[in-house]
PDB file of C-alpha atoms in Angstrom:
ATOM      1  CA  UNK A   1     -11.847 186.891  33.172  1.00  0.00           C
ATOM      2  CA  UNK A   2     -11.237 187.189  36.922  1.00  0.00           C
ATOM      3  CA  UNK A   3      -8.817 189.145  39.113  1.00  0.00           C
ATOM      4  CA  UNK A   4      -8.259 188.186  42.764  1.00  0.00           C
ATOM      5  CA  UNK A   5     -11.281 185.920  42.499  1.00  0.00           C
ATOM      6  CA  UNK A   6     -13.617 188.672  41.281  1.00  0.00           C
ATOM      7  CA  UNK A   7     -15.084 188.944  37.757  1.00  0.00           C
ATOM      8  CA  UNK A   8     -13.480 191.567  35.525  1.00  0.00           C
ATOM      9  CA  UNK A   9     -15.005 193.473  32.617  1.00  0.00           C
ATOM     10  CA  UNK A  10     -12.684 194.343  29.736  1.00  0.00           C
ATOM     11  CA  UNK A  11     -14.156 197.272  27.847  1.00  0.00           C
ATOM     12  CA  UNK A  12     -12.582 198.671  24.715  1.00  0.00           C
ATOM     13  CA  UNK A  13     -12.592 202.419  24.192  1.00  0.00           C
ATOM     14  CA  UNK A  14     -13.100 203.954  20.792  1.00  0.00           C
ATOM     15  CA  UNK A  15     -10.797 206.473  19.197  1.00  0.00           C
ATOM     16  CA  UNK A  16     -11.589 210.038  20.196  1.00  0.00           C
ATOM     17  CA  UNK A  17     -14.279 211.418  17.889  1.00  0.00           C
ATOM     18  CA  UNK A  18     -17.458 213.462  17.847  1.00  0.00           C
ATOM     19  CA  UNK A  19     -20.728 211.602  18.289  1.00  0.00           C
ATOM     20  CA  UNK A  20     -22.291 210.725  14.943  1.00  0.00           C
ATOM     21  CA  UNK A  21     -25.753 211.699  16.196  1.00  0.00           C
ATOM     22  CA  UNK A  22     -26.277 215.292  15.062  1.00  0.00           C
ATOM     23  CA  UNK A  23     -28.501 215.933  18.093  1.00  0.00           C
ATOM     24  CA  UNK A  24     -25.516 215.758  20.443  1.00  0.00           C
ATOM     25  CA  UNK A  25     -22.580 217.380  18.603  1.00  0.00           C
ATOM     26  CA  UNK A  26     -21.346 218.958  21.842  1.00  0.00           C
ATOM     27  CA  UNK A  27     -20.648 215.586  23.485  1.00  0.00           C
ATOM     28  CA  UNK A  28     -17.630 213.726  22.117  1.00  0.00           C
ATOM     29  CA  UNK A  29     -16.003 210.392  22.849  1.00  0.00           C
ATOM     30  CA  UNK A  30     -12.942 211.340  24.896  1.00  0.00           C
ATOM     31  CA  UNK A  31     -10.942 208.217  24.015  1.00  0.00           C
ATOM     32  CA  UNK A  32      -9.009 205.975  26.396  1.00  0.00           C
ATOM     33  CA  UNK A  33      -6.995 208.568  28.310  1.00  0.00           C
ATOM     34  CA  UNK A  34      -9.909 210.953  28.526  1.00  0.00           C
ATOM     35  CA  UNK A  35     -12.171 208.305  30.034  1.00  0.00           C
ATOM     36  CA  UNK A  36      -9.523 207.288  32.580  1.00  0.00           C
ATOM     37  CA  UNK A  37      -9.284 210.923  33.692  1.00  0.00           C
ATOM     38  CA  UNK A  38     -13.080 211.102  33.911  1.00  0.00           C
ATOM     39  CA  UNK A  39     -13.208 207.955  36.067  1.00  0.00           C
ATOM     40  CA  UNK A  40     -10.701 209.416  38.531  1.00  0.00           C
ATOM     41  CA  UNK A  41     -12.579 212.726  38.554  1.00  0.00           C
ATOM     42  CA  UNK A  42     -15.860 210.928  39.260  1.00  0.00           C
ATOM     43  CA  UNK A  43     -14.382 208.923  42.123  1.00  0.00           C
ATOM     44  CA  UNK A  44     -12.935 212.088  43.686  1.00  0.00           C
ATOM     45  CA  UNK A  45     -16.474 213.505  43.670  1.00  0.00           C
ATOM     46  CA  UNK A  46     -17.788 210.351  45.340  1.00  0.00           C
ATOM     47  CA  UNK A  47     -19.653 209.096  42.267  1.00  0.00           C
ATOM     48  CA  UNK A  48     -20.012 205.308  42.054  1.00  0.00           C
ATOM     49  CA  UNK A  49     -17.968 203.709  39.240  1.00  0.00           C
ATOM     50  CA  UNK A  50     -16.453 200.219  38.877  1.00  0.00           C
ATOM     51  CA  UNK A  51     -12.908 199.980  40.264  1.00  0.00           C
ATOM     52  CA  UNK A  52     -10.332 200.562  37.532  1.00  0.00           C
ATOM     53  CA  UNK A  53      -7.676 197.834  37.633  1.00  0.00           C
ATOM     54  CA  UNK A  54      -5.626 198.204  34.481  1.00  0.00           C
ATOM     55  CA  UNK A  55      -5.338 200.396  31.382  1.00  0.00           C
ATOM     56  CA  UNK A  56      -4.200 198.515  28.267  1.00  0.00           C
ATOM     57  CA  UNK A  57      -3.042 201.251  25.900  1.00  0.00           C
ATOM     58  CA  UNK A  58      -1.873 198.808  23.215  1.00  0.00           C
ATOM     59  CA  UNK A  59      -5.361 197.292  22.938  1.00  0.00           C
ATOM     60  CA  UNK A  60      -7.257 200.446  23.945  1.00  0.00           C
ATOM     61  CA  UNK A  61      -9.096 198.673  26.762  1.00  0.00           C
ATOM     62  CA  UNK A  62     -10.021 199.269  30.391  1.00  0.00           C
ATOM     63  CA  UNK A  63     -10.019 196.462  32.974  1.00  0.00           C
ATOM     64  CA  UNK A  64     -12.603 197.042  35.704  1.00  0.00           C
ATOM     65  CA  UNK A  65     -14.123 194.965  38.458  1.00  0.00           C
ATOM     66  CA  UNK A  66     -17.662 193.923  37.585  1.00  0.00           C
ATOM     67  CA  UNK A  67     -20.395 194.827  40.065  1.00  0.00           C
ATOM     68  CA  UNK A  68     -23.323 192.464  40.327  1.00  0.00           C
ATOM     69  CA  UNK A  69     -26.597 193.867  39.089  1.00  0.00           C
ATOM     70  CA  UNK A  70     -28.624 194.618  35.941  1.00  0.00           C
ATOM     71  CA  UNK A  71     -28.328 197.680  33.760  1.00  0.00           C
ATOM     72  CA  UNK A  72     -31.031 200.329  34.071  1.00  0.00           C
ATOM     73  CA  UNK A  73     -32.504 199.155  30.770  1.00  0.00           C
ATOM     74  CA  UNK A  74     -32.749 195.535  31.962  1.00  0.00           C
ATOM     75  CA  UNK A  75     -34.204 196.585  35.300  1.00  0.00           C
ATOM     76  CA  UNK A  76     -36.971 198.678  33.722  1.00  0.00           C
ATOM     77  CA  UNK A  77     -37.817 196.253  30.915  1.00  0.00           C
ATOM     78  CA  UNK A  78     -37.597 192.983  32.834  1.00  0.00           C
ATOM     79  CA  UNK A  79     -38.261 194.133  36.397  1.00  0.00           C
ATOM     80  CA  UNK A  80     -34.893 192.837  37.637  1.00  0.00           C
ATOM     81  CA  UNK A  81     -34.270 194.553  40.979  1.00  0.00           C
ATOM     82  CA  UNK A  82     -37.209 196.938  40.533  1.00  0.00           C
ATOM     83  CA  UNK A  83     -40.174 194.934  41.782  1.00  0.00           C
ATOM     84  CA  UNK A  84     -42.378 197.776  42.965  1.00  0.00           C
ATOM     85  CA  UNK A  85     -43.131 201.376  42.077  1.00  0.00           C
ATOM     86  CA  UNK A  86     -41.383 202.409  45.295  1.00  0.00           C
ATOM     87  CA  UNK A  87     -38.181 200.738  44.032  1.00  0.00           C
ATOM     88  CA  UNK A  88     -38.359 202.746  40.800  1.00  0.00           C
ATOM     89  CA  UNK A  89     -38.912 206.006  42.717  1.00  0.00           C
ATOM     90  CA  UNK A  90     -35.967 205.213  44.985  1.00  0.00           C
ATOM     91  CA  UNK A  91     -33.687 204.528  42.012  1.00  0.00           C
ATOM     92  CA  UNK A  92     -34.725 207.789  40.302  1.00  0.00           C
ATOM     93  CA  UNK A  93     -34.034 209.656  43.552  1.00  0.00           C
ATOM     94  CA  UNK A  94     -30.565 208.130  43.795  1.00  0.00           C
ATOM     95  CA  UNK A  95     -29.910 208.961  40.142  1.00  0.00           C
ATOM     96  CA  UNK A  96     -30.955 212.572  40.757  1.00  0.00           C
ATOM     97  CA  UNK A  97     -28.609 212.804  43.744  1.00  0.00           C
ATOM     98  CA  UNK A  98     -25.786 211.412  41.589  1.00  0.00           C
ATOM     99  CA  UNK A  99     -26.349 214.018  38.866  1.00  0.00           C
ATOM    100  CA  UNK A 100     -26.708 216.826  41.403  1.00  0.00           C
ATOM    101  CA  UNK A 101     -23.393 215.894  43.042  1.00  0.00           C
ATOM    102  CA  UNK A 102     -21.650 215.728  39.671  1.00  0.00           C
ATOM    103  CA  UNK A 103     -23.045 219.047  38.406  1.00  0.00           C
ATOM    104  CA  UNK A 104     -22.337 220.882  41.650  1.00  0.00           C
ATOM    105  CA  UNK A 105     -18.777 219.546  41.398  1.00  0.00           C
ATOM    106  CA  UNK A 106     -18.330 220.971  37.898  1.00  0.00           C
ATOM    107  CA  UNK A 107     -18.589 217.591  36.143  1.00  0.00           C
ATOM    108  CA  UNK A 108     -20.878 216.721  33.207  1.00  0.00           C
ATOM    109  CA  UNK A 109     -21.602 212.999  32.826  1.00  0.00           C
ATOM    110  CA  UNK A 110     -22.739 212.757  29.202  1.00  0.00           C
ATOM    111  CA  UNK A 111     -24.544 209.431  29.684  1.00  0.00           C
ATOM    112  CA  UNK A 112     -26.269 208.588  26.385  1.00  0.00           C
ATOM    113  CA  UNK A 113     -27.619 205.060  26.978  1.00  0.00           C
ATOM    114  CA  UNK A 114     -29.515 203.234  29.714  1.00  0.00           C
ATOM    115  CA  UNK A 115     -27.021 200.382  29.327  1.00  0.00           C
ATOM    116  CA  UNK A 116     -24.294 202.717  30.649  1.00  0.00           C
ATOM    117  CA  UNK A 117     -26.018 202.787  34.058  1.00  0.00           C
ATOM    118  CA  UNK A 118     -25.991 199.729  36.295  1.00  0.00           C
ATOM    119  CA  UNK A 119     -28.044 199.080  39.424  1.00  0.00           C
ATOM    120  CA  UNK A 120     -26.347 197.369  42.339  1.00  0.00           C
ATOM    121  CA  UNK A 121     -28.063 194.114  43.243  1.00  0.00           C
ATOM    122  CA  UNK A 122     -27.643 194.901  46.965  1.00  0.00           C
ATOM    123  CA  UNK A 123     -29.510 198.224  47.164  1.00  0.00           C
ATOM    124  CA  UNK A 124     -30.479 199.241  43.600  1.00  0.00           C
ATOM    125  CA  UNK A 125     -28.261 202.339  43.600  1.00  0.00           C
ATOM    126  CA  UNK A 126     -26.986 203.421  40.138  1.00  0.00           C
ATOM    127  CA  UNK A 127     -23.368 202.920  39.052  1.00  0.00           C
ATOM    128  CA  UNK A 128     -21.720 204.735  36.133  1.00  0.00           C
ATOM    129  CA  UNK A 129     -20.398 202.044  33.785  1.00  0.00           C
ATOM    130  CA  UNK A 130     -19.174 204.403  31.061  1.00  0.00           C
ATOM    131  CA  UNK A 131     -17.872 207.971  31.176  1.00  0.00           C
ATOM    132  CA  UNK A 132     -16.664 208.147  27.592  1.00  0.00           C
ATOM    133  CA  UNK A 133     -18.451 211.480  26.984  1.00  0.00           C
ATOM    134  CA  UNK A 134     -17.906 213.060  30.410  1.00  0.00           C
ATOM    135  CA  UNK A 135     -15.993 216.307  30.856  1.00  0.00           C
ATOM    136  CA  UNK A 136     -15.342 219.101  33.345  1.00  0.00           C
ATOM    137  CA  UNK A 137     -17.601 222.137  33.001  1.00  0.00           C
ATOM    138  CA  UNK A 138     -19.213 224.807  35.160  1.00  0.00           C
ATOM    139  CA  UNK A 139     -21.286 226.242  32.272  1.00  0.00           C
ATOM    140  CA  UNK A 140     -25.047 226.011  32.953  1.00  0.00           C
ATOM    141  CA  UNK A 141     -25.810 225.171  29.312  1.00  0.00           C
ATOM    142  CA  UNK A 142     -23.605 222.053  29.513  1.00  0.00           C
ATOM    143  CA  UNK A 143     -25.501 220.913  32.590  1.00  0.00           C
ATOM    144  CA  UNK A 144     -28.790 221.622  30.797  1.00  0.00           C
ATOM    145  CA  UNK A 145     -27.651 219.498  27.866  1.00  0.00           C
ATOM    146  CA  UNK A 146     -26.668 216.732  30.262  1.00  0.00           C
ATOM    147  CA  UNK A 147     -30.161 216.769  31.783  1.00  0.00           C
ATOM    148  CA  UNK A 148     -31.651 216.774  28.279  1.00  0.00           C
ATOM    149  CA  UNK A 149     -29.605 213.676  27.389  1.00  0.00           C
ATOM    150  CA  UNK A 150     -30.848 211.936  30.513  1.00  0.00           C
ATOM    151  CA  UNK A 151     -34.451 212.809  29.683  1.00  0.00           C
ATOM    152  CA  UNK A 152     -34.050 211.258  26.231  1.00  0.00           C
ATOM    153  CA  UNK A 153     -32.467 208.205  27.816  1.00  0.00           C
ATOM    154  CA  UNK A 154     -35.303 207.763  30.324  1.00  0.00           C
ATOM    155  CA  UNK A 155     -38.009 208.372  27.700  1.00  0.00           C
ATOM    156  CA  UNK A 156     -36.493 205.708  25.438  1.00  0.00           C
ATOM    157  CA  UNK A 157     -36.171 203.236  28.304  1.00  0.00           C
ATOM    158  CA  UNK A 158     -39.751 203.971  29.380  1.00  0.00           C
ATOM    159  CA  UNK A 159     -41.085 203.373  25.855  1.00  0.00           C
ATOM    160  CA  UNK A 160     -39.105 200.143  25.512  1.00  0.00           C
ATOM    161  CA  UNK A 161     -40.298 198.898  28.907  1.00  0.00           C
ATOM    162  CA  UNK A 162     -43.939 199.609  28.019  1.00  0.00           C
ATOM    163  CA  UNK A 163     -43.524 197.822  24.672  1.00  0.00           C
ATOM    164  CA  UNK A 164     -42.025 194.786  26.410  1.00  0.00           C
ATOM    165  CA  UNK A 165     -44.919 194.697  28.859  1.00  0.00           C
ATOM    166  CA  UNK A 166     -47.456 194.871  26.039  1.00  0.00           C
ATOM    167  CA  UNK A 167     -45.690 192.018  24.225  1.00  0.00           C
ATOM    168  CA  UNK A 168     -45.659 189.956  27.379  1.00  0.00           C
ATOM    169  CA  UNK A 169     -49.336 190.637  28.011  1.00  0.00           C
ATOM    170  CA  UNK A 170     -50.250 189.757  24.420  1.00  0.00           C
ATOM    171  CA  UNK A 171     -48.297 186.516  24.699  1.00  0.00           C
ATOM    172  CA  UNK A 172     -50.029 185.662  27.963  1.00  0.00           C
ATOM    173  CA  UNK A 173     -53.458 186.402  26.430  1.00  0.00           C
ATOM    174  CA  UNK A 174     -52.808 184.192  23.406  1.00  0.00           C
ATOM    175  CA  UNK A 175     -51.537 181.430  25.661  1.00  0.00           C
ATOM    176  CA  UNK A 176     -54.647 181.802  27.819  1.00  0.00           C
ATOM    177  CA  UNK A 177     -56.887 181.445  24.774  1.00  0.00           C
ATOM    178  CA  UNK A 178     -55.113 178.256  23.726  1.00  0.00           C
ATOM    179  CA  UNK A 179     -55.412 176.790  27.200  1.00  0.00           C
ATOM    180  CA  UNK A 180     -59.053 177.905  27.341  1.00  0.00           C
ATOM    181  CA  UNK A 181     -59.772 175.989  24.156  1.00  0.00           C
ATOM    182  CA  UNK A 182     -58.100 172.922  25.617  1.00  0.00           C
ATOM    183  CA  UNK A 183     -60.097 173.218  28.828  1.00  0.00           C
ATOM    184  CA  UNK A 184     -63.272 173.551  26.768  1.00  0.00           C
ATOM    185  CA  UNK A 185     -62.504 170.294  25.062  1.00  0.00           C
ATOM    186  CA  UNK A 186     -61.939 168.621  28.414  1.00  0.00           C
ATOM    187  CA  UNK A 187     -65.207 169.998  29.762  1.00  0.00           C
ATOM    188  CA  UNK A 188     -67.042 168.297  26.948  1.00  0.00           C
ATOM    189  CA  UNK A 189     -65.477 165.059  28.121  1.00  0.00           C
ATOM    190  CA  UNK A 190     -66.781 165.693  31.647  1.00  0.00           C
ATOM    191  CA  UNK A 191     -63.396 166.109  33.371  1.00  0.00           C
ATOM    192  CA  UNK A 192     -64.505 169.099  35.520  1.00  0.00           C
ATOM    193  CA  UNK A 193     -62.034 168.549  38.393  1.00  0.00           C
ATOM    194  CA  UNK A 194     -59.014 168.732  36.085  1.00  0.00           C
ATOM    195  CA  UNK A 195     -60.377 171.865  34.396  1.00  0.00           C
ATOM    196  CA  UNK A 196     -60.759 173.649  37.746  1.00  0.00           C
ATOM    197  CA  UNK A 197     -57.178 172.760  38.740  1.00  0.00           C
ATOM    198  CA  UNK A 198     -55.840 174.130  35.459  1.00  0.00           C
ATOM    199  CA  UNK A 199     -57.811 177.366  35.884  1.00  0.00           C
ATOM    200  CA  UNK A 200     -56.295 177.855  39.349  1.00  0.00           C
ATOM    201  CA  UNK A 201     -52.791 177.360  37.919  1.00  0.00           C
ATOM    202  CA  UNK A 202     -53.534 179.849  35.135  1.00  0.00           C
ATOM    203  CA  UNK A 203     -54.658 182.428  37.697  1.00  0.00           C
ATOM    204  CA  UNK A 204     -51.439 181.980  39.657  1.00  0.00           C
ATOM    205  CA  UNK A 205     -49.328 182.392  36.515  1.00  0.00           C
ATOM    206  CA  UNK A 206     -51.215 185.534  35.506  1.00  0.00           C
ATOM    207  CA  UNK A 207     -50.660 186.972  38.971  1.00  0.00           C
ATOM    208  CA  UNK A 208     -46.922 186.303  38.705  1.00  0.00           C
ATOM    209  CA  UNK A 209     -46.750 187.847  35.223  1.00  0.00           C
ATOM    210  CA  UNK A 210     -48.479 191.073  36.302  1.00  0.00           C
ATOM    211  CA  UNK A 211     -46.106 191.870  39.174  1.00  0.00           C
ATOM    212  CA  UNK A 212     -44.029 194.294  37.069  1.00  0.00           C
ATOM    213  CA  UNK A 213     -44.628 197.871  38.253  1.00  0.00           C
ATOM    214  CA  UNK A 214     -45.779 200.582  35.821  1.00  0.00           C
ATOM    215  CA  UNK A 215     -42.910 202.515  34.253  1.00  0.00           C
ATOM    216  CA  UNK A 216     -44.160 206.080  33.878  1.00  0.00           C
ATOM    217  CA  UNK A 217     -43.033 209.565  34.863  1.00  0.00           C
ATOM    218  CA  UNK A 218     -39.368 208.629  35.336  1.00  0.00           C
ATOM    219  CA  UNK A 219     -38.012 212.036  34.355  1.00  0.00           C
ATOM    220  CA  UNK A 220     -40.537 213.877  36.539  1.00  0.00           C
ATOM    221  CA  UNK A 221     -39.401 211.815  39.547  1.00  0.00           C
ATOM    222  CA  UNK A 222     -35.797 212.651  38.681  1.00  0.00           C
ATOM    223  CA  UNK A 223     -36.490 216.399  38.423  1.00  0.00           C
ATOM    224  CA  UNK A 224     -38.341 216.513  41.720  1.00  0.00           C
ATOM    225  CA  UNK A 225     -35.323 215.242  43.651  1.00  0.00           C
ATOM    226  CA  UNK A 226     -32.705 217.044  41.522  1.00  0.00           C
ATOM    227  CA  UNK A 227     -34.360 220.375  42.336  1.00  0.00           C
ATOM    228  CA  UNK A 228     -33.909 219.690  46.052  1.00  0.00           C
ATOM    229  CA  UNK A 229     -30.363 218.310  45.887  1.00  0.00           C
ATOM    230  CA  UNK A 230     -28.594 220.592  43.405  1.00  0.00           C
ATOM    231  CA  UNK A 231     -27.473 224.074  44.421  1.00  0.00           C
ATOM    232  CA  UNK A 232     -27.517 225.198  40.785  1.00  0.00           C
ATOM    233  CA  UNK A 233     -30.810 223.672  39.725  1.00  0.00           C
ATOM    234  CA  UNK A 234     -32.395 226.962  38.627  1.00  0.00           C
ATOM    235  CA  UNK A 235     -29.747 227.877  36.024  1.00  0.00           C
ATOM    236  CA  UNK A 236     -29.586 224.252  34.886  1.00  0.00           C
ATOM    237  CA  UNK A 237     -33.361 224.017  34.374  1.00  0.00           C
ATOM    238  CA  UNK A 238     -33.442 227.302  32.443  1.00  0.00           C
ATOM    239  CA  UNK A 239     -30.774 226.075  30.042  1.00  0.00           C
ATOM    240  CA  UNK A 240     -32.422 222.656  29.809  1.00  0.00           C
ATOM    241  CA  UNK A 241     -35.653 224.341  28.675  1.00  0.00           C
ATOM    242  CA  UNK A 242     -33.747 226.287  26.000  1.00  0.00           C
ATOM    243  CA  UNK A 243     -31.942 223.179  24.740  1.00  0.00           C
ATOM    244  CA  UNK A 244     -35.173 221.177  24.696  1.00  0.00           C
ATOM    245  CA  UNK A 245     -37.011 223.886  22.739  1.00  0.00           C
ATOM    246  CA  UNK A 246     -34.162 224.329  20.269  1.00  0.00           C
ATOM    247  CA  UNK A 247     -33.743 220.632  19.504  1.00  0.00           C
ATOM    248  CA  UNK A 248     -37.502 220.066  19.354  1.00  0.00           C
ATOM    249  CA  UNK A 249     -37.751 222.736  16.658  1.00  0.00           C
ATOM    250  CA  UNK A 250     -34.792 221.199  14.857  1.00  0.00           C
ATOM    251  CA  UNK A 251     -36.468 217.786  14.853  1.00  0.00           C
ATOM    252  CA  UNK A 252     -39.745 219.280  13.583  1.00  0.00           C
ATOM    253  CA  UNK A 253     -37.941 221.012  10.712  1.00  0.00           C
ATOM    254  CA  UNK A 254     -36.121 217.787   9.857  1.00  0.00           C
ATOM    255  CA  UNK A 255     -39.422 215.894   9.687  1.00  0.00           C
ATOM    256  CA  UNK A 256     -40.970 218.534   7.420  1.00  0.00           C
ATOM    257  CA  UNK A 257     -37.928 218.457   5.139  1.00  0.00           C
ATOM    258  CA  UNK A 258     -37.890 214.667   4.922  1.00  0.00           C
ATOM    259  CA  UNK A 259     -41.643 214.597   4.225  1.00  0.00           C
TER     260      UNK A 259
END
């Protein structure tokens, strides 16, 4: 679907409800009207969100202009837009500035998935695709929970990106073994020139496949910049530590009970 020659994303909003995940009972899906209010609140604070074009109440959908660029999950897993470690650090810095601006403005984002964050293809800056769990709050514990959610999000994306890299490396190794066997057969036939050419091509392909930067320490990079940009970082970090400790204990108890 297009509007004025630009691609449009039609996103349906769910009925207002509490999140099913027991880890985040304090974040709830605000529904259609609640998300529209959150989008306007975010734009007043200068937070990047896709332009809202139309609200279809009968179908429960939002019409928004689509920005070009991958989601944060795609960028970390596939290296789209994040070609170097400096690109990743820059994106984490911009994400920290975004959260600091929101929290200092009394706004909690409630982002629960890396697919809810998009990176602009032009400069790699993050865009908030979904604000279904966002709400106004000046309570430090809410900001601490928001930071905790982001840490979980980044840890999951980091683990997925590392797994994808390992799969890609394993596939490249198995392919290299197959081609090595083929080249060995050709060597027995005395075709040395062709074998050398194939080895050069293999080296070039391996070099291209290993260009993805390491994805580690994302949350630490975020915290470093957030501490400098947010006026209320101290209270937020204290509450984040409490939330992290409380939920870590809860998870440990749940594992013991299930075992």
